[in-house]
C-alpha atoms as an extended CHARMM CRD file, in Angstrom:
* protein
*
       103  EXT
         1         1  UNK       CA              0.0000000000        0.0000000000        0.0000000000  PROA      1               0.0000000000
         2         2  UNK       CA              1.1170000000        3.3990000000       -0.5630000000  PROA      2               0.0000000000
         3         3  UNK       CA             -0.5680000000        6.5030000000        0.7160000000  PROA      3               0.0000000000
         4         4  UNK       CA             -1.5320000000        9.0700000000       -1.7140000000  PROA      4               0.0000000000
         5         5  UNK       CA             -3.8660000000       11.6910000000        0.3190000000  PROA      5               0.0000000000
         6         6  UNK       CA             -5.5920000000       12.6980000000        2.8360000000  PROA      6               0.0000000000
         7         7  UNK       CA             -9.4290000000       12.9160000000        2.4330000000  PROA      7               0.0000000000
         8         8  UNK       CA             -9.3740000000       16.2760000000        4.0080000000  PROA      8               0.0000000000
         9         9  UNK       CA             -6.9100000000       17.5280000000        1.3490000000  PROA      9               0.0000000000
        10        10  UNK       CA             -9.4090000000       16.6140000000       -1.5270000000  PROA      10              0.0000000000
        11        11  UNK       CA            -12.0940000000       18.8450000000       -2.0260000000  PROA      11              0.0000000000
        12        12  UNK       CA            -15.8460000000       17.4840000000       -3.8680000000  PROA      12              0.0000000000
        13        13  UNK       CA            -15.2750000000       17.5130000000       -7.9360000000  PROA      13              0.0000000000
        14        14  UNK       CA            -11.1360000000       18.1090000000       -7.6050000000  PROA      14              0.0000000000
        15        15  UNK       CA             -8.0920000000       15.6880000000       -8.3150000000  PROA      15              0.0000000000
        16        16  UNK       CA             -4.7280000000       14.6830000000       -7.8220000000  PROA      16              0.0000000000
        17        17  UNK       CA             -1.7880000000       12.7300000000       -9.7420000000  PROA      17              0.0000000000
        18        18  UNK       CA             -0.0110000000       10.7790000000       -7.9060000000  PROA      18              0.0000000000
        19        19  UNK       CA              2.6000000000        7.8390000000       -8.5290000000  PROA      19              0.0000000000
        20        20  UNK       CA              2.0850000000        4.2990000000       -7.7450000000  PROA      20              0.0000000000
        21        21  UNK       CA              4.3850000000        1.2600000000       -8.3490000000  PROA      21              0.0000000000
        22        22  UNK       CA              6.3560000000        3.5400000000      -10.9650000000  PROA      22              0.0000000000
        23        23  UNK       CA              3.2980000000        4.7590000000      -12.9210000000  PROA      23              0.0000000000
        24        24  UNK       CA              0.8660000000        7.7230000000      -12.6950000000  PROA      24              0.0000000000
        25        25  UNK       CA             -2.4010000000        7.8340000000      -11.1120000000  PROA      25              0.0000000000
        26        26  UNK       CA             -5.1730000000       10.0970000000      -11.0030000000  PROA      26              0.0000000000
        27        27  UNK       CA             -7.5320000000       10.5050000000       -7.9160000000  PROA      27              0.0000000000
        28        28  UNK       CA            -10.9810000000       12.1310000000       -8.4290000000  PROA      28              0.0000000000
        29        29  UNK       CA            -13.3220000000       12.9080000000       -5.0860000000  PROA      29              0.0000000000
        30        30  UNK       CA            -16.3480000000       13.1680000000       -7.2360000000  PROA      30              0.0000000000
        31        31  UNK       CA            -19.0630000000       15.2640000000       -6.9210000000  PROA      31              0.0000000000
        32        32  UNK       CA            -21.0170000000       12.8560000000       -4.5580000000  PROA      32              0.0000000000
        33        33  UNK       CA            -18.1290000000       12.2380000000       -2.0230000000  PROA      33              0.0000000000
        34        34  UNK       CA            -16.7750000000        9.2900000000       -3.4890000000  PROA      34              0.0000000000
        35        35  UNK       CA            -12.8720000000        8.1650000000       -4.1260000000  PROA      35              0.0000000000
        36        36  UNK       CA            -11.8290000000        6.6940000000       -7.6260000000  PROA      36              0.0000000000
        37        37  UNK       CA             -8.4770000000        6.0410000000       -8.6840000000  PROA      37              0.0000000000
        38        38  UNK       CA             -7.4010000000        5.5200000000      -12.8400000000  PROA      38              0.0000000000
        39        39  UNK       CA             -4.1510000000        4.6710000000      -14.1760000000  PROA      39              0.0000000000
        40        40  UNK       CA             -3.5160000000        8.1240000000      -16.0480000000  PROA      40              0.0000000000
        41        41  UNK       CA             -2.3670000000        6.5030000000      -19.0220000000  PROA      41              0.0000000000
        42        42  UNK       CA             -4.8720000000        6.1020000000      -21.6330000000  PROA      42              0.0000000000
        43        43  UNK       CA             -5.8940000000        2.5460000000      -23.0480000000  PROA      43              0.0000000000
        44        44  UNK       CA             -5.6340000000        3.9130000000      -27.0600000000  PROA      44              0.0000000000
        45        45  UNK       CA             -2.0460000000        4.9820000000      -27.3330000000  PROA      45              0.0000000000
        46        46  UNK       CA             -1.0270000000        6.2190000000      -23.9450000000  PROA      46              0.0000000000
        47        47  UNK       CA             -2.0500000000        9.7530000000      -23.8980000000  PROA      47              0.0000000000
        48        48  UNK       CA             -2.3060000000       11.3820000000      -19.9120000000  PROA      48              0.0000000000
        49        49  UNK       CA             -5.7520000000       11.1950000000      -18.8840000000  PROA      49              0.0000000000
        50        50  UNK       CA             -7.1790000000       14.1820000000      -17.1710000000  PROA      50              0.0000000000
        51        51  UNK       CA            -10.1420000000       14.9280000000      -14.8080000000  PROA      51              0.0000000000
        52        52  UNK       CA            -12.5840000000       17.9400000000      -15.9460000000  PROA      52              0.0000000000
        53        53  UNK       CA            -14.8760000000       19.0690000000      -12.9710000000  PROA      53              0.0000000000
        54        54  UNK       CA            -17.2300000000       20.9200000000      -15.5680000000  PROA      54              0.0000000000
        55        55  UNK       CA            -18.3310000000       17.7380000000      -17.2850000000  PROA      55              0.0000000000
        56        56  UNK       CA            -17.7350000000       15.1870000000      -14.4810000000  PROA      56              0.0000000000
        57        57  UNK       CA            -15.5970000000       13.4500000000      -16.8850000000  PROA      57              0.0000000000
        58        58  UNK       CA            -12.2320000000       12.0400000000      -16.9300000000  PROA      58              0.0000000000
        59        59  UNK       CA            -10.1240000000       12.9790000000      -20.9590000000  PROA      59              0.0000000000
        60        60  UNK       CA             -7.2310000000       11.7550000000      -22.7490000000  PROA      60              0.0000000000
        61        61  UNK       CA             -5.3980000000       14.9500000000      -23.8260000000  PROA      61              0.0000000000
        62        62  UNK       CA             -4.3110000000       13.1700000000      -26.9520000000  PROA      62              0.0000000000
        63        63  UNK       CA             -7.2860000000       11.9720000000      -28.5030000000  PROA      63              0.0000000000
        64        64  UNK       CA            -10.0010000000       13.8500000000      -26.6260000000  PROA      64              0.0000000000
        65        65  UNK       CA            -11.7210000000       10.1010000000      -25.7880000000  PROA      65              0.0000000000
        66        66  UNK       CA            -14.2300000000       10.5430000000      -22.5520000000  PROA      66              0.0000000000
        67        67  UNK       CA            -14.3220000000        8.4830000000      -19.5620000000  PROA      67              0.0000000000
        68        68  UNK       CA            -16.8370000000        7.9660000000      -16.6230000000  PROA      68              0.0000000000
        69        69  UNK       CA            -15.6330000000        8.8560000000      -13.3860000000  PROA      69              0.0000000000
        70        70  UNK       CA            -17.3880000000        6.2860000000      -11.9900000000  PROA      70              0.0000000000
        71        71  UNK       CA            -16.1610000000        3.4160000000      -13.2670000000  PROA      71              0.0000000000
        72        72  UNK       CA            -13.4860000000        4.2150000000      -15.9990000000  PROA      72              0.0000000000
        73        73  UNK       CA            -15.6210000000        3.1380000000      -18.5870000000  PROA      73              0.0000000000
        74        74  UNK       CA            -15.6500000000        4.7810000000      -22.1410000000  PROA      74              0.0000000000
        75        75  UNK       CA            -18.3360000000        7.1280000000      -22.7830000000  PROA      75              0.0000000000
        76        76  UNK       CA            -16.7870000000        8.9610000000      -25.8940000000  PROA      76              0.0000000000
        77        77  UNK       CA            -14.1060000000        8.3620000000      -28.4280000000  PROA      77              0.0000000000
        78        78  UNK       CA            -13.2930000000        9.4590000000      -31.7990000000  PROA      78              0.0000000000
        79        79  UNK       CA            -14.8660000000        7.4780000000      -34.8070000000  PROA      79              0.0000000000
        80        80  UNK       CA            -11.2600000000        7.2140000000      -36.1610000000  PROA      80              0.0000000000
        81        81  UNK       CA            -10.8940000000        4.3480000000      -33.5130000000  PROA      81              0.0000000000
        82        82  UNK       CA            -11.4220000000        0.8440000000      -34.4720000000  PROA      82              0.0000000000
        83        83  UNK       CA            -12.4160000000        0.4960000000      -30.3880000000  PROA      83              0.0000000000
        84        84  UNK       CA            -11.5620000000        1.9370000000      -27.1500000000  PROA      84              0.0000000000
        85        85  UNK       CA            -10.4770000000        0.2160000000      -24.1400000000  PROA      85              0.0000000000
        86        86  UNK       CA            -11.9530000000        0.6880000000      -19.8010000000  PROA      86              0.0000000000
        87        87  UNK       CA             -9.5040000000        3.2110000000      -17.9790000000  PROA      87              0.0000000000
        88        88  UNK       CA             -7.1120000000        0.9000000000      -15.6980000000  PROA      88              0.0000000000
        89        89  UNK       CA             -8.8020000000        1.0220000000      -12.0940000000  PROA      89              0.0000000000
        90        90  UNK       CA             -6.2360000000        1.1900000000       -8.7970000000  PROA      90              0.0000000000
        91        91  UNK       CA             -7.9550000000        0.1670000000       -5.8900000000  PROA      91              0.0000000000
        92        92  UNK       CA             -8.0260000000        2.2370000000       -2.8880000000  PROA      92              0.0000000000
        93        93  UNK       CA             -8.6070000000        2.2360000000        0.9210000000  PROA      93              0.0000000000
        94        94  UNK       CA             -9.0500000000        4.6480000000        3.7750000000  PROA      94              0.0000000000
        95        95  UNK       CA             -7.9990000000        3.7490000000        7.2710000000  PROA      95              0.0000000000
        96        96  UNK       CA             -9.2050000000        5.3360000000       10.4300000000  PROA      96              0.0000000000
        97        97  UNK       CA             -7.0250000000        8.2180000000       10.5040000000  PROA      97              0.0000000000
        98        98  UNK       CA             -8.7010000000        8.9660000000        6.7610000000  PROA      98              0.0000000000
        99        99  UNK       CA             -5.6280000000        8.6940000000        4.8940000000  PROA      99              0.0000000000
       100       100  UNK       CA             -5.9100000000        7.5350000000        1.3550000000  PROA      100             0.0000000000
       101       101  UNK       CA             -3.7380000000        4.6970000000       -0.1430000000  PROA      101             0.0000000000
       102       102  UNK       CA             -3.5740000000        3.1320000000       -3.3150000000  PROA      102             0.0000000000
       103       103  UNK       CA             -4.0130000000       -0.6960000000       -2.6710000000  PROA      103             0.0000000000
C-alpha cells in the first residue's frame, strides 16, 4: 500500500496525480463524495488522462476520448478508432485516521 492523500486535502469535484508502483495515477473525489483512482495513461495509445470538474468526466489529452468517473468506462471516443479500451482502475482504501492509499 502506498498513501496518496488525505481525504481532508481533496475537495468534492477536484483531483490529484499521484505515482504508484512507478506509474501515474489520477484521484478524483467526485461530486457525490466518493474516491476513484485511474491509471492516467490512456488505453488507445497512452495519452495522460485528465479529470474535468465541468463535465464530471475524466479525458485523454491526446485523442479527446471521454471516460466515466465512476467506473473508468468509455463514454466517448473518436470514430477514427477501431475500439476503445476501460480506464485501468487502482484500488483504494481509507484507514481510520482517513488517509488515502492506493491498494
Amino acid at each position: 500500500m502506498e498513501k496518496i492523500a488525505k481525504v481532508k486535502d481533496l475537495k468534492r469535484g477536484e483531483s490529484i496525480g499521484f505515482h504508484y508502483k512507478g506509474k501515474e495515477g489520477i484521484l478524483v473525489k467526485t461530486k457525490q463524495d466518493k474516491l476513484v483512482a485511474y491509471s492516467r495513461v490512456c488505453p488507445h495509445e497512452g495519452g495522460t488522462i485528465v479529470w474535468d470538474a465541468d463535465i464530471n468526466k475524466l479525458l485523454c489529452e491526446c485523442h479527446l476520448s471521454i471516460f466515466n468517473v465512476d467506473d473508468g468506462t468509455v463514454y466517448k471516443y473518436s470514430s477514427l478508432f477501431d475500439k476503445m479500451g476501460n480506464l485501468t482502475p487502482i484500488e483504494l482504501k481509507v484507514d481510520n485516521n482517513q488517509d488515502v492509499y492506493a491498494v
